[in-house]
Short mmCIF file of C-alpha atoms in Angstrom, two decimals:
data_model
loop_
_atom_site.label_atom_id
_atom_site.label_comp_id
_atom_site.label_asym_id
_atom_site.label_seq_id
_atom_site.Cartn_x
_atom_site.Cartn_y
_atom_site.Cartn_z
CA UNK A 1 0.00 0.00 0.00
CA UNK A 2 2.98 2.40 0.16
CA UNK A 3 3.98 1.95 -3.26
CA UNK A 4 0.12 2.60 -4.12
CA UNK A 5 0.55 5.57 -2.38
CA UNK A 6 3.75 6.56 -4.24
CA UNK A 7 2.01 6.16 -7.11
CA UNK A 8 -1.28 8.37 -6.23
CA UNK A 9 0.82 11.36 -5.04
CA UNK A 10 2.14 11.34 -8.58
CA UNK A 11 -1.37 12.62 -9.75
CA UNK A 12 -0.93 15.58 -7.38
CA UNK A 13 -2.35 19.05 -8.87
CA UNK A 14 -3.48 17.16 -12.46
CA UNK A 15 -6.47 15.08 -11.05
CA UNK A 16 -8.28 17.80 -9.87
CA UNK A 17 -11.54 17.68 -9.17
CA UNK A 18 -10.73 13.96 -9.51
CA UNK A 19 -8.37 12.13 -6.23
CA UNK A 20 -5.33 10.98 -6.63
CA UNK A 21 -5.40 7.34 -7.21
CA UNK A 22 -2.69 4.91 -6.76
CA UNK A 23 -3.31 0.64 -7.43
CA UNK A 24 -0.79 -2.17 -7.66
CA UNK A 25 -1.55 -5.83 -8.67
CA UNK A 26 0.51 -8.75 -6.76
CA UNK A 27 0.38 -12.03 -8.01
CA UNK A 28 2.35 -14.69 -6.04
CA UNK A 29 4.06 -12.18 -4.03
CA UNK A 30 5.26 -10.21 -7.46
CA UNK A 31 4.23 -6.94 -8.87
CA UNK A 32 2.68 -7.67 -12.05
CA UNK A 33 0.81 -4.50 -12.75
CA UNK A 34 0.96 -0.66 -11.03
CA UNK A 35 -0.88 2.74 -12.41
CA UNK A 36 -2.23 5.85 -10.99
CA UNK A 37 -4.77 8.16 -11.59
CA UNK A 38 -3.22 10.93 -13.86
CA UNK A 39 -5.42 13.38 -14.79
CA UNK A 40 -8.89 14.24 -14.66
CA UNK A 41 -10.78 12.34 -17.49
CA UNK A 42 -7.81 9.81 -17.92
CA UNK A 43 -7.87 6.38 -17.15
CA UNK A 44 -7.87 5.55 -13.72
CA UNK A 45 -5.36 3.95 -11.36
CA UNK A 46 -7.24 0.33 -11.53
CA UNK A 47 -7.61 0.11 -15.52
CA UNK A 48 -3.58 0.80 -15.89
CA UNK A 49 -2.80 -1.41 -13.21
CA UNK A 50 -5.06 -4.40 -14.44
CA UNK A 51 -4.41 -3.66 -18.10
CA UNK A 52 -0.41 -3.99 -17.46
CA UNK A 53 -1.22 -6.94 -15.57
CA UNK A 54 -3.06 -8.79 -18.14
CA UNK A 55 -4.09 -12.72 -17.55
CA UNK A 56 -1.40 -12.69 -14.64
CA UNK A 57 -4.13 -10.75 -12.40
CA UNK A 58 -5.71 -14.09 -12.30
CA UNK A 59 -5.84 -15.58 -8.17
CA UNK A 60 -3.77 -12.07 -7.57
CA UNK A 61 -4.61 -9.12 -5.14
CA UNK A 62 -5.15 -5.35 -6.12
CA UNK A 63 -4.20 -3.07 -3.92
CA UNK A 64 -5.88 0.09 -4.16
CA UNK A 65 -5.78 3.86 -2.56
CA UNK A 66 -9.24 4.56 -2.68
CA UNK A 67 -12.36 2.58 -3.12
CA UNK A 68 -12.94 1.79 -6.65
CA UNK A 69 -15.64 3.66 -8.29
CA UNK A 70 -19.33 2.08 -9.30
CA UNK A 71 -21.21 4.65 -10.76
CA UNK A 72 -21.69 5.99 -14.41
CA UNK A 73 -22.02 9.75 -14.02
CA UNK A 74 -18.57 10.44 -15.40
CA UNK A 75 -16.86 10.58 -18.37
CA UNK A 76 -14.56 7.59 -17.56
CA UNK A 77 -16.49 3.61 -17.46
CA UNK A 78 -16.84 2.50 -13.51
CA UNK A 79 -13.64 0.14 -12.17
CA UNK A 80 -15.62 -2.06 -10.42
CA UNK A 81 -17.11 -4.61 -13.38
CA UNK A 82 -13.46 -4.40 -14.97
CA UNK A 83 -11.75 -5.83 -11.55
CA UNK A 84 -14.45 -8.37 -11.40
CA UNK A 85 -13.56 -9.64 -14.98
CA UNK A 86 -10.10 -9.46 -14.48
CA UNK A 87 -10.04 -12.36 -11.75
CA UNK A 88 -7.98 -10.87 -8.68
CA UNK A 89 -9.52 -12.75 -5.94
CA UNK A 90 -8.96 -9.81 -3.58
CA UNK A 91 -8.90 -6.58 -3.00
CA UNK A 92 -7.16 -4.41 -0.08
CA UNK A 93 -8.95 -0.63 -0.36
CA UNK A 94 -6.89 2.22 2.03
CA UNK A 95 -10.13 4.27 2.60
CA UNK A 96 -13.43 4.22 1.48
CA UNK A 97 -14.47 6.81 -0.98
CA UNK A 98 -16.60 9.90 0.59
CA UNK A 99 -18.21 10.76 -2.77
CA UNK A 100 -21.93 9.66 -2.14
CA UNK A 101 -22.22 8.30 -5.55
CA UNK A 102 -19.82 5.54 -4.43
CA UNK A 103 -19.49 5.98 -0.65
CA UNK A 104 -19.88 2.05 -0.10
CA UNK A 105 -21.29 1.22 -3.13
CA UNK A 106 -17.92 -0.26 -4.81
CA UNK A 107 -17.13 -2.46 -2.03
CA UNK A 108 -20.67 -3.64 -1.85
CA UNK A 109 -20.94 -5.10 -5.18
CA UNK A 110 -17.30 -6.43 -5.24
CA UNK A 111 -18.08 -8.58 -2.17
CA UNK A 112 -21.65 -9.35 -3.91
CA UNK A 113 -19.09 -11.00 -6.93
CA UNK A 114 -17.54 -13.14 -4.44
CA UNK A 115 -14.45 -10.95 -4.19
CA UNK A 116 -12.31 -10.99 -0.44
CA UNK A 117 -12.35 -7.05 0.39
CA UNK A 118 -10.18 -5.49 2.93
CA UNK A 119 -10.44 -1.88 4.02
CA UNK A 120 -8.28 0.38 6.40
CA UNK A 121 -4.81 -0.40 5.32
CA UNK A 122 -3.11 2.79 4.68
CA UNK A 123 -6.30 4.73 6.10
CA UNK A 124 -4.65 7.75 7.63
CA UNK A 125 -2.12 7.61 4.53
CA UNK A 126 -4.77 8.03 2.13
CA UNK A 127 -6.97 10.52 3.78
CA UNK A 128 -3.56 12.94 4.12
CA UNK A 129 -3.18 12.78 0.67
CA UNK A 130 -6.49 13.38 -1.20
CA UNK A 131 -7.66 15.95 1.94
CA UNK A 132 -8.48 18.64 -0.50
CA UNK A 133 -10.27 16.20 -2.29
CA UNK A 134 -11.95 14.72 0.80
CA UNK A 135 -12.99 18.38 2.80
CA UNK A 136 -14.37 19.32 -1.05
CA UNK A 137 -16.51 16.48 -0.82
CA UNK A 138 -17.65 16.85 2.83
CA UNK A 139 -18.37 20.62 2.45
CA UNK A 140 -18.42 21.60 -1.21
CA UNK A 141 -16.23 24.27 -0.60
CA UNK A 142 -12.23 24.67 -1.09
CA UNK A 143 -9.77 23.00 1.23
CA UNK A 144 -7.95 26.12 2.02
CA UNK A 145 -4.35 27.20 3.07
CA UNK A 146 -3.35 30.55 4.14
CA UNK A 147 0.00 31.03 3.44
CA UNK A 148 2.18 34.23 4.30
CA UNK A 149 6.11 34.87 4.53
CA UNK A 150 6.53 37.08 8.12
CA UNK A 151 9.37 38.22 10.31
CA UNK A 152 9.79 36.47 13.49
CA UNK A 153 7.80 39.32 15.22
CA UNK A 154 5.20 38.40 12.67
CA UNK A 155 5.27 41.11 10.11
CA UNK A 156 4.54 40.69 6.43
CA UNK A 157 5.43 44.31 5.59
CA UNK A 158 6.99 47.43 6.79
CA UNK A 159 5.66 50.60 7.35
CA UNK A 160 5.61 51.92 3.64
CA UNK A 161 4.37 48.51 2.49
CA UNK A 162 7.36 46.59 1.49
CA UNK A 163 7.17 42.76 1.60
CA UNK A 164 9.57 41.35 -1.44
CA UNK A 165 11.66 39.97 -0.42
CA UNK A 166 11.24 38.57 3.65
CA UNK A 167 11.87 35.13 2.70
CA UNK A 168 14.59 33.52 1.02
CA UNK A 169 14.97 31.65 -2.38
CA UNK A 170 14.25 28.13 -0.96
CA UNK A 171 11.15 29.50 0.66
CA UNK A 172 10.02 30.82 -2.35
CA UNK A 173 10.67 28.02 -4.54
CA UNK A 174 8.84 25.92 -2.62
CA UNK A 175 5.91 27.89 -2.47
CA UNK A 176 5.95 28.11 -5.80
CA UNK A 177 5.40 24.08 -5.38
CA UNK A 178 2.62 24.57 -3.29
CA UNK A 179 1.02 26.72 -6.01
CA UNK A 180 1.36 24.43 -9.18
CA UNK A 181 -0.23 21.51 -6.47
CA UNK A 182 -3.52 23.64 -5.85
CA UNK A 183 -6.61 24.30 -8.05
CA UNK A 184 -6.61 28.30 -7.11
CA UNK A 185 -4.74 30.76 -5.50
CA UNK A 186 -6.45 34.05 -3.87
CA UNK A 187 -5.39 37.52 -3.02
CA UNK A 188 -7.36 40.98 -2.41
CA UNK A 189 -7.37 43.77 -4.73
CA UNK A 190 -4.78 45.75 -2.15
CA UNK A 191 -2.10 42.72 -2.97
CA UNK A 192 -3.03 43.75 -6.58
CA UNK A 193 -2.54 47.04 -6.22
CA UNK A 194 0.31 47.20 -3.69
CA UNK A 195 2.84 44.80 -5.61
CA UNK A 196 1.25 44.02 -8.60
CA UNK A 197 1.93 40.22 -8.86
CA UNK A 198 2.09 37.91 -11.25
CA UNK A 199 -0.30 34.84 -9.16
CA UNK A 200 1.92 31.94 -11.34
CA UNK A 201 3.13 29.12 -10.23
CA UNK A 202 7.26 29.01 -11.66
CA UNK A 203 10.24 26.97 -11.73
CA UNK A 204 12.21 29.92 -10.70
CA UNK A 205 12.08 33.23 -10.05
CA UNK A 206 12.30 34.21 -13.79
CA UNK A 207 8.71 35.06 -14.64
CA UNK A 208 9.07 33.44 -17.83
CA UNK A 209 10.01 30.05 -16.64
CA UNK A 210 6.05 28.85 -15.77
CA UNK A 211 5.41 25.25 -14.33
CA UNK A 212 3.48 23.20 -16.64
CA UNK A 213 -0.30 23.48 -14.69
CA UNK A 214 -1.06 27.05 -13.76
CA UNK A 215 -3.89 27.58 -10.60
CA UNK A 216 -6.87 29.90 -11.57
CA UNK A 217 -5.63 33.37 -9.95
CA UNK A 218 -8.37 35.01 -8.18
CA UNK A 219 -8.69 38.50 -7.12
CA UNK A 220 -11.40 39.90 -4.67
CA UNK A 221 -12.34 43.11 -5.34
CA UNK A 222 -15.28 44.80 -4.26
CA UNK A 223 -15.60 47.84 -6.12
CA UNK A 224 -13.38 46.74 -8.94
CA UNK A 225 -10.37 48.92 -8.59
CA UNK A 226 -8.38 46.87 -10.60
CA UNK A 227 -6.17 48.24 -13.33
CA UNK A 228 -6.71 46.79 -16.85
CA UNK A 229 -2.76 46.67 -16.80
CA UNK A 230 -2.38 44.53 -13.93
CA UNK A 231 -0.09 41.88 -14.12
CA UNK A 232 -2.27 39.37 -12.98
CA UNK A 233 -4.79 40.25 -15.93
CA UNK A 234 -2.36 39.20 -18.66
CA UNK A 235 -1.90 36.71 -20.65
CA UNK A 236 -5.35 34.52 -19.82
CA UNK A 237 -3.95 31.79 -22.26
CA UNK A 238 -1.57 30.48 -20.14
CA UNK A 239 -2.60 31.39 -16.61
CA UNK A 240 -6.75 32.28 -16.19
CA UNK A 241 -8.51 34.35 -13.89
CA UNK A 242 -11.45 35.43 -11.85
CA UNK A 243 -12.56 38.46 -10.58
CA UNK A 244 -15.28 38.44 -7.47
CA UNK A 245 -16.73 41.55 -7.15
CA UNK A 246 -20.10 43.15 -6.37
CA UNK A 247 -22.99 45.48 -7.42
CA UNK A 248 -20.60 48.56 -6.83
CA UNK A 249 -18.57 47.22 -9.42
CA UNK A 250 -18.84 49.54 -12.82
CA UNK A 251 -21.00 47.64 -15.45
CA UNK A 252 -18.50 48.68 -18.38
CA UNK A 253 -15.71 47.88 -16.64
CA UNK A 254 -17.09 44.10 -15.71
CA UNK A 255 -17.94 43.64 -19.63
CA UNK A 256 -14.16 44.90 -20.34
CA UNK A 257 -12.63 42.42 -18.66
CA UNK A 258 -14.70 39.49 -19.66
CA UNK A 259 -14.13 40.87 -23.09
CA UNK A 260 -10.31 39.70 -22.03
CA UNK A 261 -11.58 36.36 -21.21
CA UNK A 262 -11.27 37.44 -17.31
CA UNK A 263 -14.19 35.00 -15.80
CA UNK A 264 -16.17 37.90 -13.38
CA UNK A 265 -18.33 36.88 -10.17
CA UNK A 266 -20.93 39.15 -9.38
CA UNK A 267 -21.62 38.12 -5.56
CA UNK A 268 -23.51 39.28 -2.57
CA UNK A 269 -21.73 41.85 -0.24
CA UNK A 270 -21.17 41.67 3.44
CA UNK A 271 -20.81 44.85 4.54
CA UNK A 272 -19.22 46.52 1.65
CA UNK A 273 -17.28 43.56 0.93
CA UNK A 274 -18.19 40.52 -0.76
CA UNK A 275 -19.02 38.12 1.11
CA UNK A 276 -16.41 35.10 1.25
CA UNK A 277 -18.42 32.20 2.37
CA UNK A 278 -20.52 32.70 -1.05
CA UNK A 279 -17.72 32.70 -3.31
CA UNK A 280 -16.05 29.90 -1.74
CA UNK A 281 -19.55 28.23 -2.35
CA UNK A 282 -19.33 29.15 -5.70
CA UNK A 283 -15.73 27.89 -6.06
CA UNK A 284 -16.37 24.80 -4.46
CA UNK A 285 -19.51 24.52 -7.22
CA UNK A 286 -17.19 25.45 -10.00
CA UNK A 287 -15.06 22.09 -9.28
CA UNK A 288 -12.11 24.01 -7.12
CA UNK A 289 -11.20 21.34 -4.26
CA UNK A 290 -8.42 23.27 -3.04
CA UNK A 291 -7.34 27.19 -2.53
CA UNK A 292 -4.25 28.76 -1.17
CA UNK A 293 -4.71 32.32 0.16
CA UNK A 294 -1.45 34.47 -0.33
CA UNK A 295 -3.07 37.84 0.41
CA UNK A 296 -2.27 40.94 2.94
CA UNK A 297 -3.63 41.16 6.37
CA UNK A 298 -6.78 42.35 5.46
CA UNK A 299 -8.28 39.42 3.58
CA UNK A 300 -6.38 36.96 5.80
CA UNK A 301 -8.29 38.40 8.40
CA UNK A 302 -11.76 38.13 6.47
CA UNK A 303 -10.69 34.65 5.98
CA UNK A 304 -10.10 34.13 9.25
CA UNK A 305 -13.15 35.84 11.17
CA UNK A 306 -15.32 33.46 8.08
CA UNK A 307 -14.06 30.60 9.66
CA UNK A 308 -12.70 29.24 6.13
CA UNK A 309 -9.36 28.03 6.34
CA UNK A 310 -8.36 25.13 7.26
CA UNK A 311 -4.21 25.27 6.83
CA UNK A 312 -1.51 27.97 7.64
CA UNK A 313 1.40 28.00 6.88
CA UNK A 314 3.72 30.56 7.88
CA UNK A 315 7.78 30.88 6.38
CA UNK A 316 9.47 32.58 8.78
CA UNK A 317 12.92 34.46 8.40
CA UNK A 318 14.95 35.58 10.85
CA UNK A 319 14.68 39.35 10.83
CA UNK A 320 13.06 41.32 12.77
CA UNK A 321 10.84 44.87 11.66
CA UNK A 322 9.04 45.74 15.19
CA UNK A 323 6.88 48.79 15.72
CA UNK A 324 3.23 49.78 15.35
CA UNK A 325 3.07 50.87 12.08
CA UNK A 326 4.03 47.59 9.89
CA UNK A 327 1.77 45.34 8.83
CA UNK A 328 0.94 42.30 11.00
CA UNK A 329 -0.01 39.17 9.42
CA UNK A 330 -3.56 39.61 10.41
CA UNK A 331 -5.24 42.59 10.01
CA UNK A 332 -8.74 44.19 11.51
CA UNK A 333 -9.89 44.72 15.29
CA UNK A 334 -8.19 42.59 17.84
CA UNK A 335 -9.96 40.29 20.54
CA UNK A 336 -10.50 41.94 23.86
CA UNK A 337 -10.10 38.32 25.54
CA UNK A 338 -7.91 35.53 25.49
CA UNK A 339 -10.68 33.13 25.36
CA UNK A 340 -11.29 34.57 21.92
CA UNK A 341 -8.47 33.53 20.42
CA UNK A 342 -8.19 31.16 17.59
CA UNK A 343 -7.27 27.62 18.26
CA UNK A 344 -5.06 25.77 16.27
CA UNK A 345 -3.41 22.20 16.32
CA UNK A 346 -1.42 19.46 14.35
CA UNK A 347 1.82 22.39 14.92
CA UNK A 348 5.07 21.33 13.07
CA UNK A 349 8.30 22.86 11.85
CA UNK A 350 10.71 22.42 9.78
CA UNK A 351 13.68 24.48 8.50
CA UNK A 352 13.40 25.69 4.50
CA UNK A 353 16.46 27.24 3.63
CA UNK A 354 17.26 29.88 6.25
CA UNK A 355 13.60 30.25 7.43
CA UNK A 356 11.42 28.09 9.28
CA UNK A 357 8.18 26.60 7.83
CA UNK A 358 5.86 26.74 10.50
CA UNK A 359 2.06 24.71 9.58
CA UNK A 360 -0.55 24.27 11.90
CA UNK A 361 -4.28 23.40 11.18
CA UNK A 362 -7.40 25.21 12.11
CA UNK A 363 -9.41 23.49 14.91
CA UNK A 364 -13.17 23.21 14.59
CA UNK A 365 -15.35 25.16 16.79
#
């Protein structure tokens, strides 16, 4: 089940909104047959693996990441008839699938073909691995990470706005990793207008040198203050995006930008914003299982106070900025009480170059 998992994390950032699927066949204590899900609308992990194994599945074993699907509502046939007909004899599953058109269903009718099914190996494995996948699912909105590179007194900026760079090349490069893995990455329209970034995922810090899958680059801007020039606007062919805006928004300016192919949400405000916990409904609808925020302290705050979030992750580089007037990682009004505070768990560290990677997930209230 390792290996299977190996093979599943290969799929990582091309699957989307499909898992990543990993499945090995063992006949007579050999390999005779491995795939993985590769991308969505491909074949999946179990129709490699069996195909590659041929005849010699016969008596064998398949070993599988995720339960195998039964359904027809996609555009690839169900697994579960083809592992039937190829004549493994059993089947060892890591998790079952949440997705209530399978949810049970696949190892249901595999057992009704006579078929020995095991389930739990590799559980915690597999549930790490497709978690975007899984909390999508569950929720139908974004599994979401709020990422930020801060000074060890926890500043992202100094008094006159300046953030590029805190962190160091390593740190950079692999958040750059982190992008290319996600479905969409999110900032507000003061990012925009502050440093006027780019939103691609790259090999390097050349802005040329673009990894091969691109996240959809989202911008939320209320009254839709962002320049047609801006950086994150251009070239739509290789990296799209999406505006979320509101009813304040200018009508001609909404039809310019979709006349550049920039996709624009017209959502319900909160205040005078709009309000997050509709467009990550929307997102979630649109078939985005996973978001990293990368914004300034204001809309990490609005993230924060909607409860959305459900990763941070925090590169932290030895300097130090102090004083009131920079710019904290979280922005807005500040609890009165301790007991307001927000709780976090699953805390680990590790060291990225000369800063420290600091994750920690968001408890449930």
């Amino acid at each position: 089940m390792t290996l299977a998992l190996r093979l599943a994390a290969k799929g990582r950032g091309f699957t989307s909104p499909n898992p990543m699927v990993g499945a090995l066949v063992v006949t007579r204590g050999r390999i005779v047959g491995q795939g993985s899900h590769r991308k969505a609308g491909g074949p999946h992990a179990e129709v490699i693996a069996l195909s590659q194994a041929g005849s010699r599945a016969k008596g064998g074993t398949l070993y599988v990441t995720l339960e195998p699907c039964s359904h027809l509502k996609k555009r690839t046939p169900p697994c579960v008839p083809l592992i039937v007909k190829s004549g493994v004899r059993r089947v060892v599953v890591a998790r079952v699938d949440p997705n209530p058109q399978v949810k049970g269903s696949g190892l249901v009718q595999l057992r009704r073909a006579g078929l020995k099914v095991e389930v739990g190996c590799g559980e915690a494995e597999a549930t790490r691995l497709n978690e975007a996948y899984v909390h999508w699912v569950q929720t139908n909105r974004p599994f979401t990470i709020l990422k930020a590179g801060m000074t060890l007194d926890g500043k992202i900026a100094t008094a006159g706005g300046e953030s590029q760079w805190i962190t160091d090349e390593a740190a950079r490069a692999q958040a750059h990793q982190l992008r290319a893995g996600v479905d969409a990455i999110l900032v507000g329209i003061g990012t925009v207008l502050r440093d006027n970034p780019t939103l691609t995922a790259r090999l390097s810090d050349d802005p040329l040198r673009l990894a091969l899958r691109q996240p959809l680059r989202i911008v939320v801007d209320s009254r839709l203050r962002i320049p047609l020039k801006a950086a994150v606007l251009q070239h739509q062919q290789a990296a799209h995006t999406l505006v979320a805006t509101t009813t304040a928004a200018s009508a001609r300016k909404i039809e310019l930008l979709r006349g550049r192919g920039v996709d624009v949400l017209v959502l319900p405000k909160v205040g005078s914003h709009v309000s997050l916990t509709t467009l990550w409904t929307r997102l979630g609808q649109l078939g985005v299982t996973s978001l990293l925020v990368e914004g300034g302290s204001e809309i990490n705050s609005a993230v924060l106070r909607a409860q959305l979030a459900q990763r941070l992750m925090c590169y932290i580089a030895p300097l130090l900025l102090g004083g009131q007037e920079t710019k904290g990682l979280f922005g807005g009004r500040s609890p009165r009480r301790l007991r307001d505070a927000v709780p976090l768990k699953n805390l680990r560290a590790e060291s990225v170059g000369r800063d420290m990677l600091i994750q920690a997930d968001f408890s449930t209230r």
